[in-house]
Coordinates of C-alpha atoms in Angstrom, one line a residue:
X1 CA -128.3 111.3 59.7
X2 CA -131.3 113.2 61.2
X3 CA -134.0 111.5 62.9
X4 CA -137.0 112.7 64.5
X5 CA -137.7 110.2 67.1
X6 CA -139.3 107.7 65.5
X7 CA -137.7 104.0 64.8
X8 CA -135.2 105.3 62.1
X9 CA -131.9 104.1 64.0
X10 CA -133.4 100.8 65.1
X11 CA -134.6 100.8 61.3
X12 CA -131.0 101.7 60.2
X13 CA -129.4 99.3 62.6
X14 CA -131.1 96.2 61.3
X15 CA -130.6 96.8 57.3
X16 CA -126.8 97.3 58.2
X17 CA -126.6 94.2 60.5
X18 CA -128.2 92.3 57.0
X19 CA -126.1 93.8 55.0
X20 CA -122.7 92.2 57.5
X21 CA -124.6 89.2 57.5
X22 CA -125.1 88.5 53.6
X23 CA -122.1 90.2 52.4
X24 CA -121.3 92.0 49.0
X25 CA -123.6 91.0 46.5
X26 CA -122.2 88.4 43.7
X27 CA -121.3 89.9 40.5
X28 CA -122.5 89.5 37.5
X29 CA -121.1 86.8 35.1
X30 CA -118.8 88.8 32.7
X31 CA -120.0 85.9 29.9
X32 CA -124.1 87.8 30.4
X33 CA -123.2 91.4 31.0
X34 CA -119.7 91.9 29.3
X35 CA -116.4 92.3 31.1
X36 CA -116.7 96.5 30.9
X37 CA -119.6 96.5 33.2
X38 CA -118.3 93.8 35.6
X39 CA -115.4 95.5 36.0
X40 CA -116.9 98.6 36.4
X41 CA -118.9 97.2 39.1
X42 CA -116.0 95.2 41.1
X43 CA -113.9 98.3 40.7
X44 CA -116.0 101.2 40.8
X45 CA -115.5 103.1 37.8
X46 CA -117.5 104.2 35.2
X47 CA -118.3 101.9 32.7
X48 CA -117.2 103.9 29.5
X49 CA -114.3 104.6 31.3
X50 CA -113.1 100.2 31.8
X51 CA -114.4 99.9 28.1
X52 CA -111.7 102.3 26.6
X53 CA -109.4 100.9 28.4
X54 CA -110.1 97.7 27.2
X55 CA -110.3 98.6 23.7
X56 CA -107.1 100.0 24.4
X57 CA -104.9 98.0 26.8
X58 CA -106.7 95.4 26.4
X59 CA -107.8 93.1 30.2
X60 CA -105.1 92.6 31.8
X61 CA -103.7 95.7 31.4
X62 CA -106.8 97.7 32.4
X63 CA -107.4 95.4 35.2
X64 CA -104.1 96.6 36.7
X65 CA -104.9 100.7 36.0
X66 CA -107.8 99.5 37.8
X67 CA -106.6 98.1 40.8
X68 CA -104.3 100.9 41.2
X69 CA -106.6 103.6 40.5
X70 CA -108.3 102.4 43.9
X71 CA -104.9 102.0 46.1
X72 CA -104.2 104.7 48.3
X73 CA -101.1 107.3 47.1
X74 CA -97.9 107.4 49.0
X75 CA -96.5 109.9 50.4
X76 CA -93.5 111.5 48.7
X77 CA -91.0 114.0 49.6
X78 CA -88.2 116.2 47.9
X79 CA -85.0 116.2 49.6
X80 CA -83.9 119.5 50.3
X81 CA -80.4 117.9 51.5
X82 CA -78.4 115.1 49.4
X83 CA -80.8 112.3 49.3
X84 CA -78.6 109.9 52.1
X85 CA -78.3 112.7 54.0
X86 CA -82.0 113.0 54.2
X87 CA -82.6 110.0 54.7
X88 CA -79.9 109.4 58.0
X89 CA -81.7 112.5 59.5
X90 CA -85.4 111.4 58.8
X91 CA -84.3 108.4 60.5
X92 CA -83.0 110.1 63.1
X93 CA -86.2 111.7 63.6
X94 CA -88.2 108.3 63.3
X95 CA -89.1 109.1 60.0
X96 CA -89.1 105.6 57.9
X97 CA -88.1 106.2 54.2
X98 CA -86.6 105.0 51.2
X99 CA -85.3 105.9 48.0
X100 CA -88.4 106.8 45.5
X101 CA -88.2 105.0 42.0
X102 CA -87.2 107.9 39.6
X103 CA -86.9 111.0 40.6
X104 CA -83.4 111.5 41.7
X105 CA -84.2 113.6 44.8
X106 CA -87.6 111.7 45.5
X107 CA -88.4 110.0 48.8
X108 CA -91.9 107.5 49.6
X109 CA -92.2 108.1 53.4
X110 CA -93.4 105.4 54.8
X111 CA -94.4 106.5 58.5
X112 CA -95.2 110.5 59.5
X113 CA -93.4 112.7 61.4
X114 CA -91.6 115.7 61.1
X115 CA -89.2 116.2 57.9
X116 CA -89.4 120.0 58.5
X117 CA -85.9 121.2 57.1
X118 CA -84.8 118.2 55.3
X119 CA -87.6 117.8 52.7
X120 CA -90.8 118.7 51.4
X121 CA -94.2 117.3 50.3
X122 CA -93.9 116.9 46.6
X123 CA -95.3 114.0 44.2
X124 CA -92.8 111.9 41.9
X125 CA -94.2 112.7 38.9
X126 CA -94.8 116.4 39.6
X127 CA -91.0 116.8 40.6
X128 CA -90.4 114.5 37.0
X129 CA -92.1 117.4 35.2
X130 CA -89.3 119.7 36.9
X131 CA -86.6 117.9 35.8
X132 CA -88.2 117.0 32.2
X133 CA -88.3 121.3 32.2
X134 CA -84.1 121.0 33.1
X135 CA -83.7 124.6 34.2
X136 CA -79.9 125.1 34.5
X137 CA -78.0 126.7 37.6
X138 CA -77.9 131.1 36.5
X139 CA -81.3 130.7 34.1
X140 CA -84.4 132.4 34.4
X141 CA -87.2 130.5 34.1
X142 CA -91.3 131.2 34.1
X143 CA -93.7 129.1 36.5
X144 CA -97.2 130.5 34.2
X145 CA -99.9 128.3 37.0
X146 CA -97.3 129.0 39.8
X147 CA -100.0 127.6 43.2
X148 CA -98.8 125.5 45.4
X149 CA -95.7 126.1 44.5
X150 CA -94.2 123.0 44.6
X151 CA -92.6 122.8 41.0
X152 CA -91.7 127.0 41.5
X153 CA -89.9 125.6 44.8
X154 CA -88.3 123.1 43.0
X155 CA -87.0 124.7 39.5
X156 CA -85.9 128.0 41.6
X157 CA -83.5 125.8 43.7
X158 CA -82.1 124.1 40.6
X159 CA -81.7 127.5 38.8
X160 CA -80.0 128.5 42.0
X161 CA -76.8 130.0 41.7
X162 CA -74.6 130.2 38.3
X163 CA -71.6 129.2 37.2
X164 CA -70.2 132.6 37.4
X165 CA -71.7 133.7 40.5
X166 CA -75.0 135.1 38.7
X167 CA -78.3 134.3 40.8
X168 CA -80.7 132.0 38.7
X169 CA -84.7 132.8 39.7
X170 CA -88.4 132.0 39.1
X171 CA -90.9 134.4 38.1
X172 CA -94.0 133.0 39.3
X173 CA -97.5 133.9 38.0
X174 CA -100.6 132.7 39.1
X175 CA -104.0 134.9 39.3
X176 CA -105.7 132.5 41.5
X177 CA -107.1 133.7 45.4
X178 CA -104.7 132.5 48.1
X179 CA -102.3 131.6 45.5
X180 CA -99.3 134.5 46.9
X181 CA -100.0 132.8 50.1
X182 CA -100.0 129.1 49.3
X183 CA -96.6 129.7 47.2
X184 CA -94.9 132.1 50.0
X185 CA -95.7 128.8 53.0
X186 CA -94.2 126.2 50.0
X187 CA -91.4 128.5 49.1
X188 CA -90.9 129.1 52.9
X189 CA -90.6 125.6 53.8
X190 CA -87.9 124.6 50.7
X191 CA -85.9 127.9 51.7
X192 CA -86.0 129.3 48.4
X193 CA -85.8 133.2 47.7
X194 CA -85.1 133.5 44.3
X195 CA -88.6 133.5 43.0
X196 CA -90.6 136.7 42.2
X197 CA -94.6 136.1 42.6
X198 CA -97.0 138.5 40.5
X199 CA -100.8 137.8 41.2
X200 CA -102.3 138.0 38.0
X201 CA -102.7 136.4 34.9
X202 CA -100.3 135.6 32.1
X203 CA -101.2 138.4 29.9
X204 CA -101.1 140.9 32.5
X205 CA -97.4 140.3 33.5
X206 CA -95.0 143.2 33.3
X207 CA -91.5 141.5 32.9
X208 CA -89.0 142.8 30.4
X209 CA -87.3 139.1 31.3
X210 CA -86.4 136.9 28.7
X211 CA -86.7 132.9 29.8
X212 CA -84.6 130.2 29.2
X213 CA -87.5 127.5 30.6
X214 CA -90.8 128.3 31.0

């Protein structure tokens, strides 16, 4: 806030010492004003939003999506090592983790620190979307909205190397500014160099490739 000299802060000061003294205001009686706009009040979403849901889901359900909706993400990793591995040298490093829920090589961090080498920053359900994809060790597969670079980083090391020796790889497209840089740090950090970037768009790529997985 700006002020000008005048009594603003003093002003300020008292309307937030009421507000600590009388609390959060009561909410409404779902019985008067319907349960989609109670609970769009008590949980801050928007009220055509809690009544889909509830046509939908029904209460209990959406009460749940709700609640959830306003919790704080965890922080998940990939392992770039076998997943006990990674965890015995996280641990080493002071790093508190555990085994994520369904990803196979999925981690929920539950301090910070450095994980530099063993894994990398990479949501559950975007490396789900990786594995759902299923690009097989030798296949060439294309990443069409490449930036960050976390799924490219991820489908390029499972392409990896083929059954009969034959290097799997990533073309990677994405016409976005920054996005050759964002990709290179992501790919950087997951030690993958089987990925070829092209800045531009889809129609514009030159690639005699076919893909196996795009």
């Amino acid at each position: 806030l700006a002020f000008d000299g005048g009594d603003e802060p003093g002003m300020v000061n008292a309307v937030l010492r009421r507000a600590i003294r009388q609390g959060p205001p009561a909410l409404p009686d779902a019985a008067r004003v319907g349960a989609a706009a109670r609970l769009s009040l008590e949980y801050s979403h928007p009220q055509w939003l809690v009544q889909a849901w509830l046509d939908q889901l029904g209460e209990d359900e959406t009460v749940a999506l709700l609640a959830a909706n306003n919790t704080a993400a965890p922080t998940v990793l990939r392992c770039l090592l076998p997943r006990e591995q990674a965890l015995a040298e996280l641990a080493a490093r002071g790093v508190e983790a555990t085994a994520a829920h369904y990803a196979p090589d999925a981690l929920l961090a539950l301090n910070t620190g450095d994980w530099s080498g063993i894994a990398v920053s990479q949501g559950e359900a975007s490396q789900l979307v990786v594995l759902y994809l299923d690009p097989r060790p030798g296949q060439r597969v294309l990443d069409a909205c490449a930036a960050p670079g976390g799924k490219t980083a991820y489908a390029a090391y499972l392409a990896g190397q083929g059954p009969g020796g034959e290097n799997g790889h990533v073309i990677a497209v994405d016409p976005a500014r920054g996005a050759r840089s964002r990709v290179a740090l992501t790919l950087e950090a997951s030690g993958q160099d089987n990925v070829e970037f092209h800045a531009c768009s889809l129609r514009q790529l030159d690639t005699d490739d076919d893909f196996d997985a795009v």
